[in-house]
mmCIF file with all atom_site columns, C-alpha atoms in Angstrom:
data_model
loop_
_atom_site.group_PDB
_atom_site.id
_atom_site.type_symbol
_atom_site.label_atom_id
_atom_site.label_alt_id
_atom_site.label_comp_id
_atom_site.label_asym_id
_atom_site.label_entity_id
_atom_site.label_seq_id
_atom_site.pdbx_PDB_ins_code
_atom_site.Cartn_x
_atom_site.Cartn_y
_atom_site.Cartn_z
_atom_site.occupancy
_atom_site.B_iso_or_equiv
_atom_site.pdbx_formal_charge
_atom_site.auth_seq_id
_atom_site.auth_comp_id
_atom_site.auth_asym_id
_atom_site.auth_atom_id
_atom_site.pdbx_PDB_model_num
ATOM 1   C CA . ARG A 1 1   ? 0.062   0.023  0.014   1.00 69.00 ? 8   ARG A CA 1
ATOM 2   C CA . LYS A 1 2   ? 1.296   3.509  -0.928  1.00 78.00 ? 9   LYS A CA 1
ATOM 3   C CA . GLU A 1 3   ? 1.953   5.747  1.996   1.00 87.00 ? 10  GLU A CA 1
ATOM 4   C CA . VAL A 1 4   ? -0.207  8.516  0.529   1.00 92.00 ? 11  VAL A CA 1
ATOM 5   C CA . GLU A 1 5   ? -2.889  7.648  -1.997  1.00 94.00 ? 12  GLU A CA 1
ATOM 6   C CA . GLN A 1 6   ? -4.885  9.833  -4.176  1.00 94.00 ? 13  GLN A CA 1
ATOM 7   C CA . ASP A 1 7   ? -7.295  9.528  -7.021  1.00 88.00 ? 14  ASP A CA 1
ATOM 8   C CA . PRO A 1 8   ? -5.149  10.606 -10.029 1.00 85.00 ? 15  PRO A CA 1
ATOM 9   C CA . GLY A 1 9   ? -8.128  12.074 -11.960 1.00 85.00 ? 16  GLY A CA 1
ATOM 10  C CA . PRO A 1 10  ? -8.409  13.873 -14.088 1.00 92.00 ? 17  PRO A CA 1
ATOM 11  C CA . PHE A 1 11  ? -11.318 15.794 -12.857 1.00 94.00 ? 18  PHE A CA 1
ATOM 12  C CA . ASN A 1 12  ? -12.833 17.858 -15.652 1.00 96.00 ? 19  ASN A CA 1
ATOM 13  C CA . VAL A 1 13  ? -15.419 20.251 -14.377 1.00 97.00 ? 20  VAL A CA 1
ATOM 14  C CA . PRO A 1 14  ? -17.094 23.354 -15.689 1.00 97.00 ? 21  PRO A CA 1
ATOM 15  C CA . GLU A 1 15  ? -16.492 26.812 -14.153 1.00 98.00 ? 22  GLU A CA 1
ATOM 16  C CA . GLY A 1 16  ? -18.581 27.379 -11.093 1.00 97.00 ? 23  GLY A CA 1
ATOM 17  C CA . ALA A 1 17  ? -18.669 23.732 -10.116 1.00 97.00 ? 24  ALA A CA 1
ATOM 18  C CA . THR A 1 18  ? -17.762 22.235 -6.702  1.00 97.00 ? 25  THR A CA 1
ATOM 19  C CA . VAL A 1 19  ? -15.173 19.564 -6.663  1.00 96.00 ? 26  VAL A CA 1
ATOM 20  C CA . ALA A 1 20  ? -13.760 17.273 -4.018  1.00 95.00 ? 27  ALA A CA 1
ATOM 21  C CA . PHE A 1 21  ? -10.604 15.461 -3.804  1.00 94.00 ? 28  PHE A CA 1
ATOM 22  C CA . ASN A 1 22  ? -9.833  12.726 -1.374  1.00 94.00 ? 29  ASN A CA 1
ATOM 23  C CA . CYS A 1 23  ? -6.646  11.313 0.079   1.00 95.00 ? 30  CYS A CA 1
ATOM 24  C CA . THR A 1 24  ? -5.798  8.435  2.517   1.00 96.00 ? 31  THR A CA 1
ATOM 25  C CA . TYR A 1 25  ? -2.512  7.986  4.316   1.00 94.00 ? 32  TYR A CA 1
ATOM 26  C CA . SER A 1 26  ? -1.060  4.844  5.938   1.00 91.00 ? 33  SER A CA 1
ATOM 27  C CA . ASN A 1 27  ? 1.011   6.210  8.877   1.00 87.00 ? 34  ASN A CA 1
ATOM 28  C CA . SER A 1 28  ? -1.261  6.612  11.768  1.00 87.00 ? 35  SER A CA 1
ATOM 29  C CA . ALA A 1 29  ? 1.623   8.546  13.596  1.00 84.00 ? 36  ALA A CA 1
ATOM 30  C CA . SER A 1 30  ? 1.495   11.306 10.951  1.00 85.00 ? 37  SER A CA 1
ATOM 31  C CA . GLN A 1 31  ? 0.768   14.725 12.496  1.00 83.00 ? 38  GLN A CA 1
ATOM 32  C CA . SER A 1 32  ? 1.229   17.257 9.739   1.00 85.00 ? 39  SER A CA 1
ATOM 33  C CA . PHE A 1 33  ? -0.965  17.511 6.766   1.00 90.00 ? 40  PHE A CA 1
ATOM 34  C CA . PHE A 1 34  ? -1.023  19.641 3.750   1.00 93.00 ? 41  PHE A CA 1
ATOM 35  C CA . TRP A 1 35  ? -2.404  20.277 0.230   1.00 96.00 ? 42  TRP A CA 1
ATOM 36  C CA . TYR A 1 36  ? 0.036   21.595 -2.335  1.00 96.00 ? 43  TYR A CA 1
ATOM 37  C CA . ARG A 1 37  ? -0.701  22.728 -5.739  1.00 97.00 ? 44  ARG A CA 1
ATOM 38  C CA . GLN A 1 38  ? 1.501   22.175 -8.752  1.00 97.00 ? 45  GLN A CA 1
ATOM 39  C CA . ASP A 1 39  ? 0.958   23.904 -12.084 1.00 96.00 ? 46  ASP A CA 1
ATOM 40  C CA . CYS A 1 40  ? 2.262   22.446 -15.256 1.00 93.00 ? 47  CYS A CA 1
ATOM 41  C CA . ARG A 1 41  ? 6.143   22.540 -15.360 1.00 92.00 ? 48  ARG A CA 1
ATOM 42  C CA . LYS A 1 42  ? 6.216   24.600 -12.110 1.00 96.00 ? 49  LYS A CA 1
ATOM 43  C CA . GLU A 1 43  ? 7.215   23.837 -8.573  1.00 96.00 ? 50  GLU A CA 1
ATOM 44  C CA . PRO A 1 44  ? 4.763   22.680 -5.887  1.00 96.00 ? 51  PRO A CA 1
ATOM 45  C CA . LYS A 1 45  ? 3.400   25.519 -3.784  1.00 94.00 ? 52  LYS A CA 1
ATOM 46  C CA . LEU A 1 46  ? 1.563   25.226 -0.430  1.00 92.00 ? 53  LEU A CA 1
ATOM 47  C CA . LEU A 1 47  ? -2.200  25.580 -0.800  1.00 94.00 ? 54  LEU A CA 1
ATOM 48  C CA . MET A 1 48  ? -3.155  25.052 2.744   1.00 92.00 ? 55  MET A CA 1
ATOM 49  C CA . SER A 1 49  ? -2.371  23.163 5.943   1.00 88.00 ? 56  SER A CA 1
ATOM 50  C CA . VAL A 1 50  ? -4.983  20.774 7.216   1.00 90.00 ? 57  VAL A CA 1
ATOM 51  C CA . TYR A 1 51  ? -5.924  20.941 10.753  1.00 82.00 ? 58  TYR A CA 1
ATOM 52  C CA . SER A 1 52  ? -7.873  18.519 12.931  1.00 83.00 ? 59  SER A CA 1
ATOM 53  C CA . SER A 1 53  ? -10.803 20.693 13.302  1.00 83.00 ? 60  SER A CA 1
ATOM 54  C CA . GLY A 1 54  ? -10.892 21.407 9.524   1.00 85.00 ? 61  GLY A CA 1
ATOM 55  C CA . ASN A 1 55  ? -10.065 24.821 7.938   1.00 91.00 ? 62  ASN A CA 1
ATOM 56  C CA . GLU A 1 56  ? -11.311 26.948 5.272   1.00 93.00 ? 63  GLU A CA 1
ATOM 57  C CA . ASP A 1 57  ? -9.531  29.529 2.972   1.00 92.00 ? 64  ASP A CA 1
ATOM 58  C CA . GLY A 1 58  ? -11.806 31.332 0.810   1.00 96.00 ? 65  GLY A CA 1
ATOM 59  C CA . ARG A 1 59  ? -13.241 28.828 -1.691  1.00 97.00 ? 66  ARG A CA 1
ATOM 60  C CA . PHE A 1 60  ? -11.174 26.058 -0.413  1.00 97.00 ? 67  PHE A CA 1
ATOM 61  C CA . THR A 1 61  ? -11.995 23.780 2.629   1.00 96.00 ? 68  THR A CA 1
ATOM 62  C CA . ALA A 1 62  ? -9.836  21.109 4.040   1.00 95.00 ? 69  ALA A CA 1
ATOM 63  C CA . GLN A 1 63  ? -10.976 18.309 6.352   1.00 95.00 ? 70  GLN A CA 1
ATOM 64  C CA . LEU A 1 64  ? -9.009  15.656 8.274   1.00 94.00 ? 71  LEU A CA 1
ATOM 65  C CA . ASN A 1 65  ? -10.348 12.446 9.654   1.00 93.00 ? 72  ASN A CA 1
ATOM 66  C CA . ARG A 1 66  ? -7.695  10.855 11.813  1.00 91.00 ? 73  ARG A CA 1
ATOM 67  C CA . ALA A 1 67  ? -9.676  7.855  12.640  1.00 92.00 ? 74  ALA A CA 1
ATOM 68  C CA . SER A 1 68  ? -10.057 6.891  9.071   1.00 93.00 ? 75  SER A CA 1
ATOM 69  C CA . GLN A 1 69  ? -6.671  8.414  7.979   1.00 93.00 ? 76  GLN A CA 1
ATOM 70  C CA . TYR A 1 70  ? -8.417  10.328 5.406   1.00 94.00 ? 77  TYR A CA 1
ATOM 71  C CA . ILE A 1 71  ? -7.940  14.003 4.130   1.00 95.00 ? 78  ILE A CA 1
ATOM 72  C CA . SER A 1 72  ? -10.220 15.913 1.787   1.00 95.00 ? 79  SER A CA 1
ATOM 73  C CA . LEU A 1 73  ? -10.044 19.213 -0.071  1.00 97.00 ? 80  LEU A CA 1
ATOM 74  C CA . LEU A 1 74  ? -13.161 20.846 -1.407  1.00 97.00 ? 81  LEU A CA 1
ATOM 75  C CA . ILE A 1 75  ? -13.084 23.588 -4.107  1.00 97.00 ? 82  ILE A CA 1
ATOM 76  C CA . ARG A 1 76  ? -16.187 25.729 -4.418  1.00 98.00 ? 83  ARG A CA 1
ATOM 77  C CA . ASP A 1 77  ? -17.086 28.002 -7.554  1.00 98.00 ? 84  ASP A CA 1
ATOM 78  C CA . SER A 1 78  ? -14.246 26.486 -9.526  1.00 98.00 ? 85  SER A CA 1
ATOM 79  C CA . LYS A 1 79  ? -12.234 29.009 -11.595 1.00 97.00 ? 86  LYS A CA 1
ATOM 80  C CA . LEU A 1 80  ? -10.232 28.412 -14.780 1.00 97.00 ? 87  LEU A CA 1
ATOM 81  C CA . SER A 1 81  ? -7.224  29.239 -12.829 1.00 97.00 ? 88  SER A CA 1
ATOM 82  C CA . ASP A 1 82  ? -7.811  26.315 -10.454 1.00 98.00 ? 89  ASP A CA 1
ATOM 83  C CA . SER A 1 83  ? -6.576  24.007 -13.069 1.00 97.00 ? 90  SER A CA 1
ATOM 84  C CA . ALA A 1 84  ? -3.585  22.211 -11.839 1.00 97.00 ? 91  ALA A CA 1
ATOM 85  C CA . THR A 1 85  ? -2.457  18.980 -9.894  1.00 96.00 ? 92  THR A CA 1
ATOM 86  C CA . TYR A 1 86  ? -3.308  18.923 -6.155  1.00 97.00 ? 93  TYR A CA 1
ATOM 87  C CA . LEU A 1 87  ? -0.828  16.958 -4.027  1.00 96.00 ? 94  LEU A CA 1
ATOM 88  C CA . CYS A 1 88  ? -1.887  15.544 -0.699  1.00 95.00 ? 95  CYS A CA 1
ATOM 89  C CA . VAL A 1 89  ? 1.054   15.587 1.694   1.00 93.00 ? 96  VAL A CA 1
ATOM 90  C CA . VAL A 1 90  ? 1.749   14.122 5.165   1.00 90.00 ? 97  VAL A CA 1
ATOM 91  C CA . ASN A 1 91  ? 4.751   13.909 7.288   1.00 83.00 ? 98  ASN A CA 1
ATOM 92  C CA . GLY A 1 92  ? 6.353   10.542 7.024   1.00 70.00 ? 99  GLY A CA 1
ATOM 93  C CA . PRO A 1 93  ? 7.677   7.909  9.479   1.00 62.00 ? 100 PRO A CA 1
ATOM 94  C CA . GLY A 1 94  ? 11.225  7.879  10.796  1.00 54.00 ? 101 GLY A CA 1
ATOM 95  C CA . GLY A 1 95  ? 12.037  11.449 9.771   1.00 49.00 ? 102 GLY A CA 1
ATOM 96  C CA . GLY A 1 96  ? 10.032  13.306 12.363  1.00 55.00 ? 103 GLY A CA 1
ATOM 97  C CA . TYR A 1 97  ? 7.961   16.142 11.331  1.00 54.00 ? 104 TYR A CA 1
ATOM 98  C CA . ASN A 1 98  ? 10.344  17.156 8.633   1.00 66.00 ? 105 ASN A CA 1
ATOM 99  C CA . LYS A 1 99  ? 10.103  14.341 6.172   1.00 78.00 ? 106 LYS A CA 1
ATOM 100 C CA . LEU A 1 100 ? 7.062   14.841 4.027   1.00 85.00 ? 107 LEU A CA 1
ATOM 101 C CA . ILE A 1 101 ? 5.547   12.244 1.826   1.00 88.00 ? 108 ILE A CA 1
ATOM 102 C CA . PHE A 1 102 ? 3.767   13.463 -1.348  1.00 91.00 ? 109 PHE A CA 1
ATOM 103 C CA . GLY A 1 103 ? 0.846   11.668 -2.967  1.00 93.00 ? 110 GLY A CA 1
ATOM 104 C CA . ALA A 1 104 ? 1.022   11.307 -6.818  1.00 92.00 ? 111 ALA A CA 1
ATOM 105 C CA . GLY A 1 105 ? -1.526  14.141 -7.151  1.00 94.00 ? 112 GLY A CA 1
ATOM 106 C CA . THR A 1 106 ? -4.947  14.604 -8.604  1.00 95.00 ? 113 THR A CA 1
ATOM 107 C CA . ARG A 1 107 ? -5.192  16.584 -11.756 1.00 95.00 ? 114 ARG A CA 1
ATOM 108 C CA . LEU A 1 108 ? -8.091  19.177 -12.097 1.00 97.00 ? 115 LEU A CA 1
ATOM 109 C CA . ALA A 1 109 ? -9.043  20.791 -15.403 1.00 96.00 ? 116 ALA A CA 1
ATOM 110 C CA . VAL A 1 110 ? -11.630 23.443 -15.168 1.00 97.00 ? 117 VAL A CA 1
ATOM 111 C CA . HIS A 1 111 ? -13.264 24.391 -18.533 1.00 96.00 ? 118 HIS A CA 1
ATOM 112 C CA . PRO A 1 112 ? -15.480 27.349 -19.579 1.00 95.00 ? 119 PRO A CA 1
ATOM 113 C CA . ASP B 2 1   ? 11.504  38.367 -0.409  1.00 64.00 ? 1   ASP B CA 1
ATOM 114 C CA . ALA B 2 2   ? 13.677  36.030 -2.459  1.00 82.00 ? 2   ALA B CA 1
ATOM 115 C CA . GLY B 2 3   ? 12.458  32.477 -2.603  1.00 93.00 ? 3   GLY B CA 1
ATOM 116 C CA . VAL B 2 4   ? 14.569  29.391 -2.928  1.00 97.00 ? 4   VAL B CA 1
ATOM 117 C CA . ILE B 2 5   ? 16.949  29.853 -5.753  1.00 97.00 ? 5   ILE B CA 1
ATOM 118 C CA . GLN B 2 6   ? 18.321  26.985 -7.870  1.00 98.00 ? 6   GLN B CA 1
ATOM 119 C CA . SER B 2 7   ? 20.833  26.809 -10.638 1.00 97.00 ? 7   SER B CA 1
ATOM 120 C CA . PRO B 2 8   ? 20.997  25.841 -13.346 1.00 98.00 ? 8   PRO B CA 1
ATOM 121 C CA . ARG B 2 9   ? 17.319  25.918 -14.435 1.00 97.00 ? 9   ARG B CA 1
ATOM 122 C CA . HIS B 2 10  ? 17.988  23.577 -17.331 1.00 97.00 ? 10  HIS B CA 1
ATOM 123 C CA . GLU B 2 11  ? 20.997  21.085 -17.746 1.00 97.00 ? 11  GLU B CA 1
ATOM 124 C CA . VAL B 2 12  ? 21.496  18.875 -20.625 1.00 97.00 ? 12  VAL B CA 1
ATOM 125 C CA . THR B 2 13  ? 24.527  16.562 -20.395 1.00 97.00 ? 13  THR B CA 1
ATOM 126 C CA . GLU B 2 14  ? 25.929  13.255 -21.773 1.00 97.00 ? 14  GLU B CA 1
ATOM 127 C CA . MET B 2 15  ? 25.953  9.956  -19.962 1.00 97.00 ? 15  MET B CA 1
ATOM 128 C CA . GLY B 2 16  ? 29.065  9.682  -17.791 1.00 97.00 ? 16  GLY B CA 1
ATOM 129 C CA . GLN B 2 17  ? 29.504  13.372 -17.122 1.00 97.00 ? 17  GLN B CA 1
ATOM 130 C CA . GLU B 2 18  ? 29.426  14.921 -13.670 1.00 97.00 ? 18  GLU B CA 1
ATOM 131 C CA . VAL B 2 19  ? 26.388  17.093 -12.857 1.00 98.00 ? 19  VAL B CA 1
ATOM 132 C CA . THR B 2 20  ? 26.235  19.622 -10.075 1.00 98.00 ? 20  THR B CA 1
ATOM 133 C CA . LEU B 2 21  ? 22.952  21.193 -8.939  1.00 98.00 ? 21  LEU B CA 1
ATOM 134 C CA . ARG B 2 22  ? 22.932  24.164 -6.685  1.00 98.00 ? 22  ARG B CA 1
ATOM 135 C CA . CYS B 2 23  ? 20.497  25.600 -4.261  1.00 98.00 ? 23  CYS B CA 1
ATOM 136 C CA . LYS B 2 24  ? 20.228  28.650 -1.954  1.00 98.00 ? 24  LYS B CA 1
ATOM 137 C CA . PRO B 2 25  ? 17.622  28.310 0.603   1.00 96.00 ? 25  PRO B CA 1
ATOM 138 C CA . ILE B 2 26  ? 15.321  31.122 1.916   1.00 94.00 ? 26  ILE B CA 1
ATOM 139 C CA . SER B 2 27  ? 17.340  33.195 4.520   1.00 94.00 ? 27  SER B CA 1
ATOM 140 C CA . GLY B 2 28  ? 16.502  32.074 8.066   1.00 91.00 ? 28  GLY B CA 1
ATOM 141 C CA . HIS B 2 29  ? 15.313  28.715 7.117   1.00 92.00 ? 29  HIS B CA 1
ATOM 142 C CA . ASN B 2 30  ? 17.084  25.899 8.919   1.00 89.00 ? 30  ASN B CA 1
ATOM 143 C CA . SER B 2 31  ? 15.951  22.843 6.942   1.00 90.00 ? 31  SER B CA 1
ATOM 144 C CA . LEU B 2 32  ? 16.783  21.972 3.311   1.00 94.00 ? 32  LEU B CA 1
ATOM 145 C CA . PHE B 2 33  ? 15.473  19.191 1.212   1.00 94.00 ? 33  PHE B CA 1
ATOM 146 C CA . TRP B 2 34  ? 16.308  17.829 -2.224  1.00 97.00 ? 34  TRP B CA 1
ATOM 147 C CA . TYR B 2 35  ? 13.563  16.103 -4.287  1.00 96.00 ? 35  TYR B CA 1
ATOM 148 C CA . ARG B 2 36  ? 13.408  14.501 -7.609  1.00 97.00 ? 36  ARG B CA 1
ATOM 149 C CA . GLN B 2 37  ? 10.257  14.387 -9.779  1.00 96.00 ? 37  GLN B CA 1
ATOM 150 C CA . THR B 2 38  ? 9.513   12.086 -12.693 1.00 94.00 ? 38  THR B CA 1
ATOM 151 C CA . MET B 2 39  ? 6.136   11.104 -14.378 1.00 89.00 ? 39  MET B CA 1
ATOM 152 C CA . MET B 2 40  ? 6.738   7.471  -13.245 1.00 88.00 ? 40  MET B CA 1
ATOM 153 C CA . ARG B 2 41  ? 7.665   7.917  -9.618  1.00 88.00 ? 41  ARG B CA 1
ATOM 154 C CA . GLY B 2 42  ? 6.248   11.353 -8.799  1.00 89.00 ? 42  GLY B CA 1
ATOM 155 C CA . LEU B 2 43  ? 7.963   13.578 -6.159  1.00 92.00 ? 43  LEU B CA 1
ATOM 156 C CA . GLU B 2 44  ? 10.575  11.661 -4.128  1.00 91.00 ? 44  GLU B CA 1
ATOM 157 C CA . LEU B 2 45  ? 12.539  13.070 -1.267  1.00 91.00 ? 45  LEU B CA 1
ATOM 158 C CA . LEU B 2 46  ? 16.340  12.257 -1.770  1.00 95.00 ? 46  LEU B CA 1
ATOM 159 C CA . ILE B 2 47  ? 17.928  13.862 1.334   1.00 94.00 ? 47  ILE B CA 1
ATOM 160 C CA . TYR B 2 48  ? 17.284  16.498 3.879   1.00 90.00 ? 48  TYR B CA 1
ATOM 161 C CA . PHE B 2 49  ? 19.379  18.706 6.136   1.00 92.00 ? 49  PHE B CA 1
ATOM 162 C CA . ASN B 2 50  ? 18.697  20.298 9.468   1.00 89.00 ? 50  ASN B CA 1
ATOM 163 C CA . ASN B 2 51  ? 21.054  23.011 10.448  1.00 90.00 ? 51  ASN B CA 1
ATOM 164 C CA . ASN B 2 52  ? 23.357  22.027 7.692   1.00 93.00 ? 52  ASN B CA 1
ATOM 165 C CA . VAL B 2 53  ? 23.576  18.471 8.942   1.00 93.00 ? 53  VAL B CA 1
ATOM 166 C CA . PRO B 2 54  ? 22.285  15.510 6.733   1.00 92.00 ? 54  PRO B CA 1
ATOM 167 C CA . ILE B 2 55  ? 19.453  13.837 8.686   1.00 88.00 ? 55  ILE B CA 1
ATOM 168 C CA . ASP B 2 56  ? 17.930  11.407 6.300   1.00 86.00 ? 56  ASP B CA 1
ATOM 169 C CA . ASP B 2 57  ? 19.560  10.383 2.956   1.00 90.00 ? 57  ASP B CA 1
ATOM 170 C CA . SER B 2 58  ? 17.595  7.087  2.576   1.00 88.00 ? 58  SER B CA 1
ATOM 171 C CA . GLY B 2 59  ? 16.092  8.408  -0.645  1.00 89.00 ? 59  GLY B CA 1
ATOM 172 C CA . MET B 2 60  ? 19.326  8.876  -2.372  1.00 93.00 ? 60  MET B CA 1
ATOM 173 C CA . PRO B 2 61  ? 19.194  6.234  -5.159  1.00 87.00 ? 61  PRO B CA 1
ATOM 174 C CA . GLU B 2 62  ? 22.836  5.171  -5.146  1.00 85.00 ? 62  GLU B CA 1
ATOM 175 C CA . ASP B 2 63  ? 26.365  6.096  -4.519  1.00 90.00 ? 63  ASP B CA 1
ATOM 176 C CA . ARG B 2 64  ? 26.575  8.134  -7.699  1.00 95.00 ? 64  ARG B CA 1
ATOM 177 C CA . PHE B 2 65  ? 24.536  10.736 -5.834  1.00 97.00 ? 65  PHE B CA 1
ATOM 178 C CA . SER B 2 66  ? 25.947  12.959 -3.189  1.00 97.00 ? 66  SER B CA 1
ATOM 179 C CA . ALA B 2 67  ? 24.709  16.119 -1.440  1.00 97.00 ? 67  ALA B CA 1
ATOM 180 C CA . LYS B 2 68  ? 26.463  18.659 0.779   1.00 97.00 ? 68  LYS B CA 1
ATOM 181 C CA . MET B 2 69  ? 25.538  21.744 2.664   1.00 97.00 ? 69  MET B CA 1
ATOM 182 C CA . PRO B 2 70  ? 28.646  23.572 3.754   1.00 96.00 ? 70  PRO B CA 1
ATOM 183 C CA . ASN B 2 71  ? 26.712  26.508 5.129   1.00 95.00 ? 71  ASN B CA 1
ATOM 184 C CA . ALA B 2 72  ? 23.291  27.768 5.967   1.00 94.00 ? 72  ALA B CA 1
ATOM 185 C CA . SER B 2 73  ? 22.845  29.441 2.513   1.00 95.00 ? 73  SER B CA 1
ATOM 186 C CA . PHE B 2 74  ? 24.165  26.970 0.115   1.00 96.00 ? 74  PHE B CA 1
ATOM 187 C CA . SER B 2 75  ? 23.763  23.264 -0.923  1.00 98.00 ? 75  SER B CA 1
ATOM 188 C CA . THR B 2 76  ? 24.772  21.078 -3.812  1.00 98.00 ? 76  THR B CA 1
ATOM 189 C CA . LEU B 2 77  ? 23.522  17.776 -5.229  1.00 98.00 ? 77  LEU B CA 1
ATOM 190 C CA . LYS B 2 78  ? 26.080  16.018 -7.407  1.00 98.00 ? 78  LYS B CA 1
ATOM 191 C CA . ILE B 2 79  ? 25.582  13.097 -9.725  1.00 97.00 ? 79  ILE B CA 1
ATOM 192 C CA . GLN B 2 80  ? 28.743  11.392 -10.766 1.00 96.00 ? 80  GLN B CA 1
ATOM 193 C CA . PRO B 2 81  ? 28.660  9.577  -13.305 1.00 96.00 ? 81  PRO B CA 1
ATOM 194 C CA . SER B 2 82  ? 25.234  10.662 -14.686 1.00 96.00 ? 82  SER B CA 1
ATOM 195 C CA . GLU B 2 83  ? 23.061  8.164  -16.467 1.00 96.00 ? 83  GLU B CA 1
ATOM 196 C CA . PRO B 2 84  ? 19.959  8.705  -18.757 1.00 96.00 ? 84  PRO B CA 1
ATOM 197 C CA . ARG B 2 85  ? 17.655  7.496  -15.996 1.00 95.00 ? 85  ARG B CA 1
ATOM 198 C CA . ASP B 2 86  ? 18.719  10.376 -13.844 1.00 96.00 ? 86  ASP B CA 1
ATOM 199 C CA . SER B 2 87  ? 16.806  12.562 -16.289 1.00 97.00 ? 87  SER B CA 1
ATOM 200 C CA . ALA B 2 88  ? 14.146  14.374 -14.047 1.00 97.00 ? 88  ALA B CA 1
ATOM 201 C CA . VAL B 2 89  ? 13.284  17.735 -12.464 1.00 98.00 ? 89  VAL B CA 1
ATOM 202 C CA . TYR B 2 90  ? 15.276  18.225 -9.246  1.00 98.00 ? 90  TYR B CA 1
ATOM 203 C CA . PHE B 2 91  ? 13.693  20.433 -6.685  1.00 98.00 ? 91  PHE B CA 1
ATOM 204 C CA . CYS B 2 92  ? 15.263  22.089 -3.651  1.00 97.00 ? 92  CYS B CA 1
ATOM 205 C CA . ALA B 2 93  ? 12.942  23.146 -0.761  1.00 95.00 ? 93  ALA B CA 1
ATOM 206 C CA . SER B 2 94  ? 13.574  24.929 2.497   1.00 93.00 ? 94  SER B CA 1
ATOM 207 C CA . SER B 2 95  ? 11.520  25.313 5.719   1.00 90.00 ? 95  SER B CA 1
ATOM 208 C CA . PHE B 2 96  ? 11.834  26.966 9.149   1.00 85.00 ? 96  PHE B CA 1
ATOM 209 C CA . ARG B 2 97  ? 11.366  24.509 11.937  1.00 71.00 ? 97  ARG B CA 1
ATOM 210 C CA . GLN B 2 98  ? 8.783   25.853 14.331  1.00 60.00 ? 98  GLN B CA 1
ATOM 211 C CA . GLY B 2 99  ? 6.768   23.020 16.042  1.00 54.00 ? 99  GLY B CA 1
ATOM 212 C CA . VAL B 2 100 ? 4.238   20.755 14.229  1.00 54.00 ? 100 VAL B CA 1
ATOM 213 C CA . GLY B 2 101 ? 3.546   21.416 10.549  1.00 56.00 ? 101 GLY B CA 1
ATOM 214 C CA . TRP B 2 102 ? 6.714   22.709 8.952   1.00 71.00 ? 102 TRP B CA 1
ATOM 215 C CA . GLU B 2 103 ? 5.623   24.086 5.592   1.00 81.00 ? 103 GLU B CA 1
ATOM 216 C CA . GLN B 2 104 ? 8.255   23.641 2.864   1.00 88.00 ? 104 GLN B CA 1
ATOM 217 C CA . TYR B 2 105 ? 8.862   26.245 0.007   1.00 91.00 ? 105 TYR B CA 1
ATOM 218 C CA . PHE B 2 106 ? 10.122  24.877 -3.173  1.00 95.00 ? 106 PHE B CA 1
ATOM 219 C CA . GLY B 2 107 ? 12.545  26.415 -5.697  1.00 97.00 ? 107 GLY B CA 1
ATOM 220 C CA . PRO B 2 108 ? 11.725  26.423 -9.467  1.00 97.00 ? 108 PRO B CA 1
ATOM 221 C CA . GLY B 2 109 ? 13.647  23.271 -10.091 1.00 98.00 ? 109 GLY B CA 1
ATOM 222 C CA . THR B 2 110 ? 16.427  22.227 -12.276 1.00 98.00 ? 110 THR B CA 1
ATOM 223 C CA . ARG B 2 111 ? 15.278  20.072 -15.429 1.00 97.00 ? 111 ARG B CA 1
ATOM 224 C CA . LEU B 2 112 ? 18.024  17.659 -16.029 1.00 98.00 ? 112 LEU B CA 1
ATOM 225 C CA . THR B 2 113 ? 18.382  15.752 -19.199 1.00 98.00 ? 113 THR B CA 1
ATOM 226 C CA . VAL B 2 114 ? 21.087  13.105 -19.518 1.00 97.00 ? 114 VAL B CA 1
ATOM 227 C CA . THR B 2 115 ? 21.605  11.763 -23.123 1.00 96.00 ? 115 THR B CA 1
#
């Protein structure tokens, strides 16, 4: 089983749609969770951290379920500029909080 | 503020040649990471440093790869000799250790092609 698993997509949605991405992780000791965004041929950039209580940043909402080892990202009112690959990230075993394990990413394409 | 700086941005070399990738982390950050990204394997952590000391190099593929961090503002990743399967985008990232949840900031990457 992969340490971080994501649905690879692609998700093709029209502008204005709501889309949700899911992610599961295998290490129950993980304590740090993030969503990163990567545009084509660019570096990954932090989108948002994921907190136990869930958190929201504008159109983006992240949820964490520790019991199920499950993380989600909800994007409301999708924009063309949201088209990118979304990487689910957790801190890994053995390396303490510093070692991050990246999922393979979920590709989102928003069309007019 | 300047972000993570990597050089060169693109490198094309022949098999067997030595390749050196360079990274300048964000000033004040005390952790530095080297990643490799390919279509097949995604983003893989190669090695990371805390306060210039290598902490985990378990991701370094083999002895042809080596990394150094002589000071807080500079790191190198060296491949000697290079092979075509080393072709990938190599990212450097840095972070500031401040409790749980250390966010990493990535450089633009070096796109390496070994022919």
